[in-house]
One Martini backbone bead per residue (centre of mass of N, CA, C, O) as a GRO file, in nm:
protein
  213
    1MET     BB    1  -6.071  14.469   2.895
    2ARG     BB    2  -6.314  14.556   2.646
    3ILE     BB    3  -6.499  14.280   2.508
    4THR     BB    4  -6.639  14.193   2.193
    5VAL     BB    5  -6.847  13.906   2.080
    6PHE     BB    6  -6.908  13.771   1.784
    7GLY     BB    7  -7.024  13.454   1.788
    8ALA     BB    8  -7.034  13.341   2.098
    9ALA     BB    9  -7.208  13.057   2.045
   10GLY     BB   10  -6.986  12.926   1.922
   11GLU     BB   11  -6.717  12.729   1.936
   12VAL     BB   12  -6.508  12.956   1.928
   13GLY     BB   13  -6.654  13.181   2.085
   14ARG     BB   14  -6.670  13.036   2.361
   15ARG     BB   15  -6.359  13.019   2.399
   16VAL     BB   16  -6.302  13.318   2.387
   17VAL     BB   17  -6.473  13.399   2.627
   18ALA     BB   18  -6.334  13.218   2.838
   19GLU     BB   19  -6.046  13.333   2.803
   20ALA     BB   20  -6.111  13.629   2.867
   21LEU     BB   21  -6.225  13.583   3.152
   22ALA     BB   22  -5.969  13.438   3.270
   23ARG     BB   23  -5.805  13.727   3.224
   24GLY     BB   24  -6.017  13.966   3.328
   25HIS     BB   25  -6.218  14.046   3.124
   26GLU     BB   26  -6.467  14.231   2.967
   27VAL     BB   27  -6.760  14.060   2.843
   28THR     BB   28  -6.938  14.072   2.528
   29ALA     BB   29  -7.207  13.884   2.409
   30VAL     BB   30  -7.309  13.828   2.072
   31VAL     BB   31  -7.646  13.764   1.961
   32ARG     BB   32  -7.927  13.687   1.767
   33ASP     BB   33  -8.015  13.448   1.967
   34PRO     BB   34  -8.109  13.430   2.294
   35GLU     BB   35  -8.121  13.106   2.311
   36ARG     BB   36  -7.786  13.079   2.275
   37VAL     BB   37  -7.673  13.148   2.577
   38ALA     BB   38  -7.659  12.877   2.660
   39GLY     BB   39  -7.341  12.805   2.822
   40LEU     BB   40  -7.238  13.054   2.903
   41PRO     BB   41  -7.052  13.213   3.100
   42THR     BB   42  -7.022  13.352   3.379
   43GLY     BB   43  -6.992  13.718   3.354
   44VAL     BB   44  -7.139  13.770   3.096
   45ARG     BB   45  -7.242  13.989   2.860
   46VAL     BB   46  -7.559  14.026   2.692
   47ARG     BB   47  -7.626  14.077   2.339
   48THR     BB   48  -7.825  14.187   2.076
   49GLY     BB   49  -7.707  14.116   1.736
   50ASP     BB   50  -7.579  14.216   1.402
   51ALA     BB   51  -7.301  14.173   1.204
   52ALA     BB   52  -7.454  14.285   0.929
   53ASN     BB   53  -7.487  14.553   1.112
   54ALA     BB   54  -7.326  14.844   1.143
   55GLU     BB   55  -7.494  14.977   1.369
   56ASP     BB   56  -7.464  14.753   1.575
   57VAL     BB   57  -7.156  14.757   1.587
   58GLU     BB   58  -7.126  15.048   1.676
   59THR     BB   59  -7.298  15.042   1.933
   60ILE     BB   60  -7.157  14.794   2.075
   61GLY     BB   61  -6.850  14.907   2.030
   62ALA     BB   62  -6.886  15.135   2.201
   63GLY     BB   63  -6.630  15.164   2.446
   64GLN     BB   64  -6.445  14.959   2.339
   65ASP     BB   65  -6.132  14.786   2.280
   66LEU     BB   66  -6.277  14.524   2.140
   67VAL     BB   67  -6.348  14.327   1.844
   68ILE     BB   68  -6.482  14.000   1.793
   69THR     BB   69  -6.507  13.768   1.512
   70ALA     BB   70  -6.691  13.429   1.502
   71THR     BB   71  -6.844  13.411   1.244
   72ARG     BB   72  -7.090  13.191   1.069
   73PRO     BB   73  -7.249  13.077   0.816
   74ALA     BB   74  -7.478  12.904   0.690
   75VAL     BB   75  -7.563  12.661   0.509
   76GLY     BB   76  -7.603  12.834   0.195
   77ARG     BB   77  -7.472  13.132   0.326
   78GLU     BB   78  -7.170  13.196   0.255
   79GLY     BB   79  -7.205  13.470   0.082
   80ASP     BB   80  -7.243  13.659   0.348
   81LEU     BB   81  -6.956  13.709   0.468
   82PRO     BB   82  -6.840  13.964   0.325
   83GLY     BB   83  -7.071  14.160   0.410
   84MET     BB   84  -7.040  14.121   0.712
   85THR     BB   85  -6.746  14.221   0.724
   86ALA     BB   86  -6.802  14.505   0.617
   87ALA     BB   87  -6.985  14.584   0.857
   88LEU     BB   88  -6.774  14.544   1.078
   89LEU     BB   89  -6.567  14.747   0.971
   90SER     BB   90  -6.751  14.995   0.970
   91GLY     BB   91  -6.845  14.988   1.268
   92ALA     BB   92  -6.561  14.991   1.396
   93ALA     BB   93  -6.463  15.256   1.273
   94ARG     BB   94  -6.695  15.436   1.393
   95ALA     BB   95  -6.617  15.339   1.698
   96GLY     BB   96  -6.299  15.310   1.736
   97VAL     BB   97  -6.241  14.988   1.700
   98ARG     BB   98  -6.097  14.700   1.717
   99LEU     BB   99  -6.055  14.416   1.478
  100LEU     BB  100  -6.105  14.065   1.511
  101VAL     BB  101  -6.064  13.798   1.272
  102VAL     BB  102  -6.211  13.495   1.215
  103GLY     BB  103  -6.100  13.288   0.981
  104GLY     BB  104  -5.954  13.114   0.718
  105ALA     BB  105  -5.741  12.864   0.548
  106ALA     BB  106  -5.770  12.867   0.227
  107THR     BB  107  -5.540  13.111   0.165
  108LEU     BB  108  -5.314  12.943   0.232
  109ILE     BB  109  -4.995  12.860   0.162
  110VAL     BB  110  -4.848  12.583   0.022
  111PRO     BB  111  -4.577  12.426   0.076
  112GLY     BB  112  -4.444  12.322  -0.235
  113ALA     BB  113  -4.703  12.440  -0.441
  114GLU     BB  114  -4.639  12.693  -0.620
  115GLY     BB  115  -4.854  12.899  -0.456
  116ALA     BB  116  -5.072  12.736  -0.358
  117THR     BB  117  -5.366  12.702  -0.209
  118LEU     BB  118  -5.558  12.508  -0.022
  119HIS     BB  119  -5.826  12.540  -0.215
  120GLU     BB  120  -5.641  12.456  -0.482
  121MET     BB  121  -5.628  12.178  -0.408
  122PRO     BB  122  -5.738  11.873  -0.527
  123GLU     BB  123  -5.804  11.754  -0.219
  124PHE     BB  124  -6.013  11.946  -0.164
  125PRO     BB  125  -6.311  11.960  -0.031
  126ALA     BB  126  -6.607  12.014  -0.189
  127GLU     BB  127  -6.790  12.092   0.069
  128LEU     BB  128  -6.575  12.353   0.128
  129ARG     BB  129  -6.573  12.562  -0.110
  130ALA     BB  130  -6.777  12.780  -0.026
  131ILE     BB  131  -6.635  12.874   0.240
  132ALA     BB  132  -6.360  12.924   0.113
  133GLN     BB  133  -6.447  13.151  -0.079
  134ALA     BB  134  -6.566  13.334   0.141
  135CYS     BB  135  -6.293  13.370   0.292
  136ALA     BB  136  -6.142  13.496   0.058
  137ASP     BB  137  -6.335  13.740   0.037
  138GLN     BB  138  -6.299  13.837   0.326
  139LEU     BB  139  -5.997  13.906   0.307
  140ALA     BB  140  -6.029  14.111   0.077
  141VAL     BB  141  -6.198  14.311   0.237
  142CYS     BB  142  -5.988  14.375   0.447
  143ARG     BB  143  -5.751  14.463   0.250
  144ALA     BB  144  -5.939  14.707   0.130
  145ASP     BB  145  -5.933  14.834   0.411
  146ALA     BB  146  -5.855  15.178   0.551
  147ALA     BB  147  -6.027  15.239   0.830
  148ALA     BB  148  -5.972  14.993   0.987
  149ASP     BB  149  -5.863  14.807   1.281
  150TRP     BB  150  -5.722  14.511   1.164
  151THR     BB  151  -5.736  14.143   1.213
  152TYR     BB  152  -5.633  13.823   1.065
  153LEU     BB  153  -5.716  13.483   1.161
  154SER     BB  154  -5.576  13.181   1.064
  155PRO     BB  155  -5.616  12.869   1.059
  156PRO     BB  156  -5.553  12.573   1.020
  157ALA     BB  157  -5.674  12.295   0.873
  158GLU     BB  158  -5.719  12.211   1.182
  159LEU     BB  159  -6.019  12.274   1.391
  160ALA     BB  160  -6.055  12.159   1.728
  161PRO     BB  161  -6.137  12.023   1.992
  162GLY     BB  162  -5.938  12.040   2.311
  163GLU     BB  163  -5.640  12.138   2.433
  164ARG     BB  164  -5.488  12.354   2.670
  165THR     BB  165  -5.144  12.465   2.640
  166GLY     BB  166  -5.039  12.768   2.536
  167ALA     BB  167  -4.916  12.660   2.262
  168TYR     BB  168  -4.759  12.809   1.961
  169ARG     BB  169  -4.740  12.893   1.625
  170VAL     BB  170  -4.621  13.150   1.396
  171GLY     BB  171  -4.756  13.302   1.097
  172GLY     BB  172  -4.857  13.406   0.788
  173ASP     BB  173  -4.933  13.291   0.456
  174GLU     BB  174  -4.849  13.008   0.560
  175LEU     BB  175  -4.885  12.690   0.611
  176LEU     BB  176  -4.885  12.505   0.907
  177SER     BB  177  -4.667  12.226   0.986
  178ASP     BB  178  -4.559  11.936   1.072
  179PRO     BB  179  -4.332  11.685   1.003
  180ASP     BB  180  -4.605  11.509   0.908
  181GLY     BB  181  -4.815  11.730   0.774
  182VAL     BB  182  -4.970  11.853   1.015
  183SER     BB  183  -5.257  12.085   1.041
  184ARG     BB  184  -5.304  12.213   1.375
  185ILE     BB  185  -5.556  12.310   1.631
  186SER     BB  186  -5.699  12.403   1.901
  187MET     BB  187  -5.951  12.600   2.011
  188GLU     BB  188  -5.810  12.679   2.272
  189ASP     BB  189  -5.537  12.781   2.141
  190PHE     BB  190  -5.667  12.979   1.950
  191ALA     BB  191  -5.774  13.163   2.177
  192VAL     BB  192  -5.501  13.232   2.291
  193ALA     BB  193  -5.388  13.373   2.038
  194LEU     BB  194  -5.607  13.589   2.019
  195LEU     BB  195  -5.555  13.716   2.306
  196ASP     BB  196  -5.262  13.782   2.262
  197GLU     BB  197  -5.320  13.985   2.033
  198ALA     BB  198  -5.499  14.170   2.199
  199GLU     BB  199  -5.274  14.242   2.420
  200ARG     BB  200  -5.030  14.205   2.178
  201PRO     BB  201  -4.993  14.373   1.915
  202ALA     BB  202  -4.858  14.234   1.577
  203HIS     BB  203  -5.116  14.242   1.332
  204ARG     BB  204  -5.179  14.509   1.184
  205GLY     BB  205  -5.337  14.486   0.875
  206VAL     BB  206  -5.316  14.161   0.890
  207ARG     BB  207  -5.232  13.832   0.831
  208PHE     BB  208  -5.244  13.534   1.036
  209THR     BB  209  -5.103  13.234   1.186
  210VAL     BB  210  -5.162  12.910   1.346
  211ALA     BB  211  -5.009  12.636   1.544
  212ALA     BB  212  -4.906  12.367   1.665
  213VAL     BB  213  -4.611  12.247   1.822
   0.00000   0.00000   0.00000
């Protein structure tokens, strides 16, 4: 496949690029700052572009099989995320390319909490509420879009660097936790799940989630 990754220089983005290359795909890594390409794997094509610019997304996405966005706004700019996602959806639709969105966990429903979502729980960290609300708005933008071929992947509560096991569980709108109540996955296995969805689409036009086995 020909895969373009926006936010390729971020922690998740780098792992997505590495996983895609390891599977033999042709990968274009898109960054806003050319200085951030240091450390990206060899064999990746690098282009400069802005995920918040629909024309950039359309131009870079043209002729590709898939666009993945793993972008995250800077602290204090969380409110930019819904607009950026709208631009990605518009550009991808005009380019006729599928869009996979790396989203947030905030809107996942907590089992046994009477329908409350993760960011509605009283113990949810106050310092994460801005990005949580931005991710909730981001998902709403996706769900309101009828033109793009999109998929939204929410991580579990904890997403951190770790081991690539290649194994994970799949869910829908509910937060996945292990028997001890821990909800986590490594960034490496998250990238595996994302590329599995890229290769074998099973969640077009919907949100899904994954967690460690």
